[in-house]
CSV table of C-alpha atoms in Angstrom, one decimal:
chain,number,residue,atom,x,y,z
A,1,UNK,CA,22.8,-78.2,-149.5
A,2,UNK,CA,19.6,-76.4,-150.6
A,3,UNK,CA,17.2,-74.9,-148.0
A,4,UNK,CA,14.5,-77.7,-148.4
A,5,UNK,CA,16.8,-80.5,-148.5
A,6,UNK,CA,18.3,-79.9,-145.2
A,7,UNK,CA,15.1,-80.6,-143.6
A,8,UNK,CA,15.4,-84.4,-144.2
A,9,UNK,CA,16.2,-86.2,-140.7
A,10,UNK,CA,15.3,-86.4,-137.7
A,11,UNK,CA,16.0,-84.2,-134.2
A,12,UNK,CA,14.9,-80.6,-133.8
A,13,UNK,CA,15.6,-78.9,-137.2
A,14,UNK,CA,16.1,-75.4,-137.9
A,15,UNK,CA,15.1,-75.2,-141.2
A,16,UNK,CA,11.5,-76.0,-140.5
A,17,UNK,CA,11.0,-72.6,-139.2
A,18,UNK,CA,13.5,-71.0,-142.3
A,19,UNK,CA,11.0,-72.7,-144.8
A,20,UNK,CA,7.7,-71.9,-142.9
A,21,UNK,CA,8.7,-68.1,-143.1
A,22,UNK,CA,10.3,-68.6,-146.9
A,23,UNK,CA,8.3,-66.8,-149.9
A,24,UNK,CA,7.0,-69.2,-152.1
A,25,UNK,CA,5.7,-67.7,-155.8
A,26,UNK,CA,4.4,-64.8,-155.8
A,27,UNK,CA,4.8,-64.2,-151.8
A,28,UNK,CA,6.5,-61.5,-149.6
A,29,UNK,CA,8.8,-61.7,-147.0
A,30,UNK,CA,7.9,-60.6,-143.6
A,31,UNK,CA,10.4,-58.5,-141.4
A,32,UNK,CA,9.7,-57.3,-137.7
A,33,UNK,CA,11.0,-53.4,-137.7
A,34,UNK,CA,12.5,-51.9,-134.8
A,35,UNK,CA,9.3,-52.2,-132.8
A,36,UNK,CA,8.7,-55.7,-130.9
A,37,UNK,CA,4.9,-56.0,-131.6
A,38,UNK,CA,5.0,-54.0,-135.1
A,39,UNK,CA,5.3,-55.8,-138.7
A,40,UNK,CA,6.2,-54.7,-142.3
A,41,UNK,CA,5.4,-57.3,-144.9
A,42,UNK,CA,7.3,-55.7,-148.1
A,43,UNK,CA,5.3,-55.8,-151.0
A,44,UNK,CA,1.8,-56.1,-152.4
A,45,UNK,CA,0.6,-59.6,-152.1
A,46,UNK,CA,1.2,-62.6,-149.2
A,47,UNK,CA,-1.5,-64.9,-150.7
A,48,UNK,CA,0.0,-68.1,-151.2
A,49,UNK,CA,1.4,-68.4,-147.2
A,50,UNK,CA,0.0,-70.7,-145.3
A,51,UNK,CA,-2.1,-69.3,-142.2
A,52,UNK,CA,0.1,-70.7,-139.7
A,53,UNK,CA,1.1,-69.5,-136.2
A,54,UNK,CA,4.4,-70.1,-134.2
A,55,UNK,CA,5.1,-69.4,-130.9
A,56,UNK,CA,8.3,-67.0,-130.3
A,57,UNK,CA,10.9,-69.3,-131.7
A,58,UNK,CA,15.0,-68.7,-130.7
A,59,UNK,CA,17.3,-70.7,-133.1
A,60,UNK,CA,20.5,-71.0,-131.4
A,61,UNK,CA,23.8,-72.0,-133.0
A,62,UNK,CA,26.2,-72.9,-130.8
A,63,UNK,CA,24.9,-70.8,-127.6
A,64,UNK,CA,24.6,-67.9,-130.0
A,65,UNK,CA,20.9,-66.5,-131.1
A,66,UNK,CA,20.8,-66.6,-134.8
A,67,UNK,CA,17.0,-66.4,-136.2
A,68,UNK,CA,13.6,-65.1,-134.3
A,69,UNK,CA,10.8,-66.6,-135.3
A,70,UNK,CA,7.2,-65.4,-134.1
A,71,UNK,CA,3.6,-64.6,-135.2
A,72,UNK,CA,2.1,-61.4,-136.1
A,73,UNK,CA,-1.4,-60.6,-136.5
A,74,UNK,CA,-0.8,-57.7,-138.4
A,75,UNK,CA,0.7,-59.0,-141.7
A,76,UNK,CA,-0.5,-59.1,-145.1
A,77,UNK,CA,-1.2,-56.0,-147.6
A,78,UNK,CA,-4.4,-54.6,-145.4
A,79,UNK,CA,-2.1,-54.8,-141.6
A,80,UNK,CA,-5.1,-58.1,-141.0
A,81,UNK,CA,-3.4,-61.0,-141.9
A,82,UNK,CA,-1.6,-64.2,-139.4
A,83,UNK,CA,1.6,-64.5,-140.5
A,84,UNK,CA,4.8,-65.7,-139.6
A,85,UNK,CA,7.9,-63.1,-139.3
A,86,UNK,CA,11.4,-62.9,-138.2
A,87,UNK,CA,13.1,-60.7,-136.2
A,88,UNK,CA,15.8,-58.2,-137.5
A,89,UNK,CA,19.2,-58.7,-136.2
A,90,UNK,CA,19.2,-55.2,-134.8
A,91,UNK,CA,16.3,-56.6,-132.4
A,92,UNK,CA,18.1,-60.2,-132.0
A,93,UNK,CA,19.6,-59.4,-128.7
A,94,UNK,CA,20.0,-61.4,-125.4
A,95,UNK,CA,17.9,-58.1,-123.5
A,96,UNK,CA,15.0,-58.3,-126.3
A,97,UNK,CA,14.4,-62.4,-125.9
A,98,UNK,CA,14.5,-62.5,-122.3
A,99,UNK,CA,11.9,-58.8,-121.9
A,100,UNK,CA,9.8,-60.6,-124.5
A,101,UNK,CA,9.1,-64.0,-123.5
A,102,UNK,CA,8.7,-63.3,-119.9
A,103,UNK,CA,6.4,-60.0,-120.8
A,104,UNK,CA,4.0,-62.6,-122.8
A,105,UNK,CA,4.7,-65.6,-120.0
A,106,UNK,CA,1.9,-68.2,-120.0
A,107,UNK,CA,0.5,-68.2,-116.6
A,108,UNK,CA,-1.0,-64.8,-116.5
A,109,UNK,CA,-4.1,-66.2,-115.0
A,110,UNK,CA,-2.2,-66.9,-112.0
A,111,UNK,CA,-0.3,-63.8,-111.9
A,112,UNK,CA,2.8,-65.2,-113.7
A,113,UNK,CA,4.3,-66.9,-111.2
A,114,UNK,CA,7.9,-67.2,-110.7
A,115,UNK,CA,7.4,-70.8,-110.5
A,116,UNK,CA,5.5,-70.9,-113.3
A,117,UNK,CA,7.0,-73.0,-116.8
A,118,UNK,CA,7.7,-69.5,-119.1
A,119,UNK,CA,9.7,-71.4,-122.5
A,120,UNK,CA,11.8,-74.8,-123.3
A,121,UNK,CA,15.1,-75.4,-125.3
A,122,UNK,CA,15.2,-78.1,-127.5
A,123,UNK,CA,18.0,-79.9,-129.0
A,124,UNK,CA,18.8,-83.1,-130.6
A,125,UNK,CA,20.7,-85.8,-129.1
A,126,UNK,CA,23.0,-85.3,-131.7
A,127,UNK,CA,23.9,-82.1,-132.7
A,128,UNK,CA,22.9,-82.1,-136.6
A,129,UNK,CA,25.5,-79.3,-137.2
A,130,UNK,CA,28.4,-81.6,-135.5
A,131,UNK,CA,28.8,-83.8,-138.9
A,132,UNK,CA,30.6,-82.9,-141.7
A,133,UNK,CA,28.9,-80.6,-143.8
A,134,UNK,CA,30.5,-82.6,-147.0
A,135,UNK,CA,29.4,-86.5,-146.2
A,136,UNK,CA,26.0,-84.3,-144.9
A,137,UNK,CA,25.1,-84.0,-148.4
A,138,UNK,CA,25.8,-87.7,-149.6
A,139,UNK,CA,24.3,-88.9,-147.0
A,140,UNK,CA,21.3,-86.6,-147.6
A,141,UNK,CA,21.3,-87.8,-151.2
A,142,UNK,CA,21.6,-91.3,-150.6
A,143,UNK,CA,18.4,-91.5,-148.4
A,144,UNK,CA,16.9,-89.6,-151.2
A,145,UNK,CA,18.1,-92.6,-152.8
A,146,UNK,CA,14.3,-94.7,-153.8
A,147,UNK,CA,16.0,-97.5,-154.0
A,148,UNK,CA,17.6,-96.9,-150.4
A,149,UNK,CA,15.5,-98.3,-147.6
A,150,UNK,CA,17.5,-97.1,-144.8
A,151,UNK,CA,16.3,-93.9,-142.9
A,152,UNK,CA,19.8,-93.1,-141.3
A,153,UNK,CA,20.4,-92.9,-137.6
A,154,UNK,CA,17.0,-92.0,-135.9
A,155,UNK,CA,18.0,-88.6,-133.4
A,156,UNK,CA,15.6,-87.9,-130.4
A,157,UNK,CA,15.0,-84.6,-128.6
A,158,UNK,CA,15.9,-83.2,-125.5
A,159,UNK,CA,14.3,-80.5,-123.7
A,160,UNK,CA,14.4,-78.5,-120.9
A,161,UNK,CA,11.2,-76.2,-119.2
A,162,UNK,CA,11.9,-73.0,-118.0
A,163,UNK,CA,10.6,-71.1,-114.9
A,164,UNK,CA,11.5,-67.1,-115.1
A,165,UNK,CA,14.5,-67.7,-113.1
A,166,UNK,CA,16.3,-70.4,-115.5
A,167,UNK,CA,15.5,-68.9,-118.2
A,168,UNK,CA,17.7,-66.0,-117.1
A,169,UNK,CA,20.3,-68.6,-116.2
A,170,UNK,CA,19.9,-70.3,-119.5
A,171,UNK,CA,20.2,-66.7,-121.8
A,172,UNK,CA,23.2,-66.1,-119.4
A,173,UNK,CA,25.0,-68.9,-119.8
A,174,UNK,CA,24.1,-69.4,-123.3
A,175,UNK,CA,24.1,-73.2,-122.5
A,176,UNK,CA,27.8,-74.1,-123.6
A,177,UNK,CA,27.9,-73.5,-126.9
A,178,UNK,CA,24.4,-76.0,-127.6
A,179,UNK,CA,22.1,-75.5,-130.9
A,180,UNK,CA,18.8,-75.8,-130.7
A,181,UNK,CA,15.4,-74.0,-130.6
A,182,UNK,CA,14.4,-71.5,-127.6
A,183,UNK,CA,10.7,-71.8,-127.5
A,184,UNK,CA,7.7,-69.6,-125.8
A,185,UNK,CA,5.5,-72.1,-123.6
A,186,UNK,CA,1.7,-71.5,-124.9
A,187,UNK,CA,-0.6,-71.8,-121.7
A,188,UNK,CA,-3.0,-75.5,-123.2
A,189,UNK,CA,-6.7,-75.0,-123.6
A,190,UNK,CA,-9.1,-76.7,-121.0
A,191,UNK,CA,-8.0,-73.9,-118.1
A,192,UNK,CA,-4.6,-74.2,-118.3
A,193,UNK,CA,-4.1,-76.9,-116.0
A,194,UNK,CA,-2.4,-79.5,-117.4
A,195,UNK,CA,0.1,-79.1,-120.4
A,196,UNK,CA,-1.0,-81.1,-123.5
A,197,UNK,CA,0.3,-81.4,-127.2
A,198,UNK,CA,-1.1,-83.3,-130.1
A,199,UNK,CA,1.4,-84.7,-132.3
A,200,UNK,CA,0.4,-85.5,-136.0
A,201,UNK,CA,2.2,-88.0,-138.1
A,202,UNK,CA,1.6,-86.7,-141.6
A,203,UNK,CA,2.1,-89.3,-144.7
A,204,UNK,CA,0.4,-88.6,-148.4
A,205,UNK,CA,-2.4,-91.2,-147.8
A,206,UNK,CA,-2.7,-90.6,-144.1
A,207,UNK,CA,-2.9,-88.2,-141.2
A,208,UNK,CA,-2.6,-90.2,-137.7
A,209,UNK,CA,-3.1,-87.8,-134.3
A,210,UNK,CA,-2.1,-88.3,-131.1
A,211,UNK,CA,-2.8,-86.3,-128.1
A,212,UNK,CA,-0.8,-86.2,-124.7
A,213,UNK,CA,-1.8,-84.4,-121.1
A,214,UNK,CA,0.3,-84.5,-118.3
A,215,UNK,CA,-0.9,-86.0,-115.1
A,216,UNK,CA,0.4,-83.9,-112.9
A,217,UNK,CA,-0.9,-80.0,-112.8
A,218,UNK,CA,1.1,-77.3,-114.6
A,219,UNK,CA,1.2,-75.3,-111.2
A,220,UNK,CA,1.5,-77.8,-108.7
A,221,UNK,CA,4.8,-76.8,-106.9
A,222,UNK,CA,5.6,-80.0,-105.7
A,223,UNK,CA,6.8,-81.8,-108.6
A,224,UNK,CA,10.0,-80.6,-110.8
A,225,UNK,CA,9.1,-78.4,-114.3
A,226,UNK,CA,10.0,-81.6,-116.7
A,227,UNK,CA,7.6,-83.5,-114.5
A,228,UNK,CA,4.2,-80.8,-114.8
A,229,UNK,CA,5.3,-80.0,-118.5
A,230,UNK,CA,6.6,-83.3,-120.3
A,231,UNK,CA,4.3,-84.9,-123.1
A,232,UNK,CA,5.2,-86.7,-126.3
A,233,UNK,CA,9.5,-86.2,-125.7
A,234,UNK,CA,9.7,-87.8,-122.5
A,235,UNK,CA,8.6,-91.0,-120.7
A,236,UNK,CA,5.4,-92.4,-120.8
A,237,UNK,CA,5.1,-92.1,-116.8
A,238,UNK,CA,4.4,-88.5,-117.0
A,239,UNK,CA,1.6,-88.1,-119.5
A,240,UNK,CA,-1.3,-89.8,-120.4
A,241,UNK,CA,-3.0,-90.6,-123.9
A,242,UNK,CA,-6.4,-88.9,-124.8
A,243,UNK,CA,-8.8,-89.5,-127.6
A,244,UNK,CA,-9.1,-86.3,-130.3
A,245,UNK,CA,-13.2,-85.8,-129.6
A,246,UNK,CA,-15.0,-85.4,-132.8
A,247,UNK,CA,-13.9,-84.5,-136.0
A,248,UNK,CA,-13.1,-80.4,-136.1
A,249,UNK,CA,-10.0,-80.2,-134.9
A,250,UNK,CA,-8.1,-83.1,-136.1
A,251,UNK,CA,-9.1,-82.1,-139.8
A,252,UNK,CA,-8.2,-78.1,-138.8
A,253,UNK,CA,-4.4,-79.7,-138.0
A,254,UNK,CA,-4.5,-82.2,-141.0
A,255,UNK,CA,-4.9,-79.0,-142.9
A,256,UNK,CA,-2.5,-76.7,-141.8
A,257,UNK,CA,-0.4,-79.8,-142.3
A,258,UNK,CA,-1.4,-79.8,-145.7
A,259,UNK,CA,-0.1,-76.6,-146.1
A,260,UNK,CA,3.2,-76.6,-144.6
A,261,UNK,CA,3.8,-79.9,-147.2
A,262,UNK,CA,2.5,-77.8,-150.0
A,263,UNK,CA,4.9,-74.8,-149.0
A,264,UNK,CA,7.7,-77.0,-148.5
A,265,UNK,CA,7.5,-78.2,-151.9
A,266,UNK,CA,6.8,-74.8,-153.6
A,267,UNK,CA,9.5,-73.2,-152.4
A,268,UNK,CA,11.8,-76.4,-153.4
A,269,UNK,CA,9.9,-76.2,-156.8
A,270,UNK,CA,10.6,-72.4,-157.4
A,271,UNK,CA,14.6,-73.2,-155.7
A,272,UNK,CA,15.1,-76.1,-158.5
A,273,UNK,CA,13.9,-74.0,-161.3
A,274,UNK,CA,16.0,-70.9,-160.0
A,275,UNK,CA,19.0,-72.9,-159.7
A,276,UNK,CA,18.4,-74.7,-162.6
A,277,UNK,CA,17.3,-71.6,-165.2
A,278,UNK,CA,14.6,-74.3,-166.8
A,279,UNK,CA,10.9,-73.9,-167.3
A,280,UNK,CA,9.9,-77.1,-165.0
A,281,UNK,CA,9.5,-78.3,-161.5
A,282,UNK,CA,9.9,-82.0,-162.1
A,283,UNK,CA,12.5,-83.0,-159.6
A,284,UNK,CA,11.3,-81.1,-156.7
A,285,UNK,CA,11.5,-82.6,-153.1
A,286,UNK,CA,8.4,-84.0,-151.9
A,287,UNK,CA,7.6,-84.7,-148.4
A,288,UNK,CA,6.8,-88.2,-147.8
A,289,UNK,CA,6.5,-88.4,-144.0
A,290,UNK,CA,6.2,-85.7,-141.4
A,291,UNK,CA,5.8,-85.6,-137.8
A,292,UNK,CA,4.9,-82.3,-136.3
A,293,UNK,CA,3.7,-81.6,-132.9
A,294,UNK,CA,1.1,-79.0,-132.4
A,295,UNK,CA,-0.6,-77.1,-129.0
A,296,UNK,CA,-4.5,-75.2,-129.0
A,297,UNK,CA,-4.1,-72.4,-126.5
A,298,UNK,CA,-6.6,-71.7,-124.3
A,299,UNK,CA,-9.0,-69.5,-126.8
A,300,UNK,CA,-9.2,-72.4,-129.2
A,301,UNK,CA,-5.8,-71.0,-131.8
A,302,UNK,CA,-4.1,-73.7,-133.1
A,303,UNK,CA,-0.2,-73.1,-132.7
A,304,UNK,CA,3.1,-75.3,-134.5
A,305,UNK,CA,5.5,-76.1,-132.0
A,306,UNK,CA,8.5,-78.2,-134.1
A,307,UNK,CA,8.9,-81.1,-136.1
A,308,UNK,CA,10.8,-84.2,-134.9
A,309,UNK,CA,11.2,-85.7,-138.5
A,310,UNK,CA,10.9,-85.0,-142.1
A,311,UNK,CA,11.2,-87.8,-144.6
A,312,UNK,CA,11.9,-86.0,-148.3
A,313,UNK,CA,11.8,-87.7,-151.9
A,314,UNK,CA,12.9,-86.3,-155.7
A,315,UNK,CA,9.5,-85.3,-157.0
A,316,UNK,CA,9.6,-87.0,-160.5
A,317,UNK,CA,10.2,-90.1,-157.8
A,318,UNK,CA,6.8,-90.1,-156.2
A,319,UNK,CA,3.1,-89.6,-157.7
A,320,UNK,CA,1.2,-87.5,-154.6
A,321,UNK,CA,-2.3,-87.6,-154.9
A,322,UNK,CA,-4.0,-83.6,-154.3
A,323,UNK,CA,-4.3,-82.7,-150.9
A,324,UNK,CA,-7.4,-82.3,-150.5
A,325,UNK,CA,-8.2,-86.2,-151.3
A,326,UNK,CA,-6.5,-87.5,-148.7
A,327,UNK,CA,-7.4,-90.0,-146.6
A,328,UNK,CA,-6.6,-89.1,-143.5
A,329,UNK,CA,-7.4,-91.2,-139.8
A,330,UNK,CA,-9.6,-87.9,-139.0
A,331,UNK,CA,-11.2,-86.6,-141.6
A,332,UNK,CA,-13.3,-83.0,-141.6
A,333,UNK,CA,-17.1,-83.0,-142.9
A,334,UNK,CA,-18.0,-80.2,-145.5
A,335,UNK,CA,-20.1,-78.5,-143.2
A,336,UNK,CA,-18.3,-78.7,-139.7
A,337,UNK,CA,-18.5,-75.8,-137.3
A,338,UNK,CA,-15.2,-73.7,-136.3
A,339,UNK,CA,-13.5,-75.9,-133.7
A,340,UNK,CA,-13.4,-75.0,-130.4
């Protein structure tokens, strides 16, 4: 199965974070070296990656850490760009993610309290590397199917907030043998009070933005982690829907969601023609519906969390209109101000 085509489906998927940090044409690769906060982007140029920032991102395969996601802002040919990068496997160690994510805990503000919500796991309610990796790819192929209207079995997410003390427990324990994403918890903007998340459902002709805060406070001792942290993945009960004011920020996300699209399908453009030693992209996969969920910390930086679901079609299937004449449910004027 190709690198772009396993991001069709729903649940937490890995190769959302694989293809975010993938070269595209005419892009470098980013590496961490030995030192934690220190980047080495090989290469001359990094133009064609999308600005995007992640937060310090674990992929677990069955209670084992396999990738390590995270941002740097020293990437690019002049040491100045924001760029995604992975961690070497010399540096993917049990010691380095637990020293790491509670050196850059949220709560700071606080003093970084032990009681404090310090990084989540996600997984899917059904493990996506369970099925058979053989009936994985027909299946794959027959959603990619036009004439197929079924979308497959729709997965949900679980997750589980960590304070510093369970998250020791949790890189102990390794948490039987589960997949999924070990993710840093990014203190929200507006004081840090309350967590909230804006999730954007992402289509060709339409961006749709949703924003969740949690009723109760993010430090309020009295109520359980799930309970202060919990937005769009869990009940209703715990969060509340808010408006997106103005304009700014919902076209800043419906760009950087423009971008992930346009780097998923360049890098499975440039994987078809590699694989297929022909001088065309036609037949790429296109991304027809995405549903990402994003956080602004508290000094107005927009950061990618995950994506629930991906919906992916053959390129010579689909006629996408440019990006930048979308029609999106928030769109940006030309001469809006720097959000936040």
């Amino acid at each position: 199965m190709s690198q772009a085509s396993s991001l069709h489906g729903d649940g937490i998927n890995f190769s959302f974070f694989q293809l975010l940090w993938s070269k595209s044409n005419g892009e470098t690769i980013g590496f961490a070296d030995s030192r934690d906060h220190a980047s080495d982007i090989r290469g001359d140029t990094a133009q064609s990656r999308p600005i995007l920032r992640v937060p310090d991102t674990v992929v677990f395969l069955f209670g084992q850490p396999h990738q390590w996601y995270f941002t740097s802002n020293n990437g690019g040919p002049d040491k100045s760009k924001t760029t995604i990068l992975r961690k070497r496997k010399a540096n993917l160690t049990i010691e380095n993610i637990e020293e790491v994510f509670l050196s850059k805990a949220a709560s700071k503000r606080n003093g970084n309290g032990d009681d404090d919500v310090v990084a989540y796991f996600i997984s899917s309610s059904v493990d996506p590397l369970s099925k058979n990796e053989e009936s994985g790819e027909s299946e794959l192929l027959e959603n990619l199917d036009p004439s197929n209207n079924g979308l497959g079995k729709e997965l949900s997410c679980n997750i589980e907030y960590f304070d510093k003390s369970s998250l020791r427990e949790f890189l102990k324990q390794r948490k039987n043998d589960k997949s999924g994403i070990l993710q840093r918890f990014i203190a929200p903007h507006g004081g840090g009070q309350h967590n909230s998340q804006i999730r954007a459902i992402w289509t060709p002709k339409l961006c749709i933005l949703e924003r969740r805060r949690t009723k109760q406070n993010l430090h309020d001792q009295r109520f359980a982690l799930y309970e202060r942290a919990i937005t769009f993945d869990g009940p209703d009960v715990h969060s509340v829907s808010l408006p997106l004011r103005g304009t700014v920020l919902g076209g800043k996300i419906e760009r950087i969601c423009d971008e992930i699209v346009n780097h998923i399908t360049q890098v499975s453009a440039q994987n078809l023609f590699t694989d297929n030693q022909v001088g065309s992209y036609s037949g790429a996969n296109e991304v027809m519906r995405m549903i990402v969920n994003f956080k602004v910390d508290g000094n107005g930086k927009i950061w990618i969390l995950w994506s629930n679901s991906i919906r992916l079609q053959r390129g010579d299937k689909v006629g996408r209109r440019p990006v930048e004449s979308i029609d999106s449910a928030v769109s940006l004027p030309r001469n809006a101000p720097e959000p936040l």
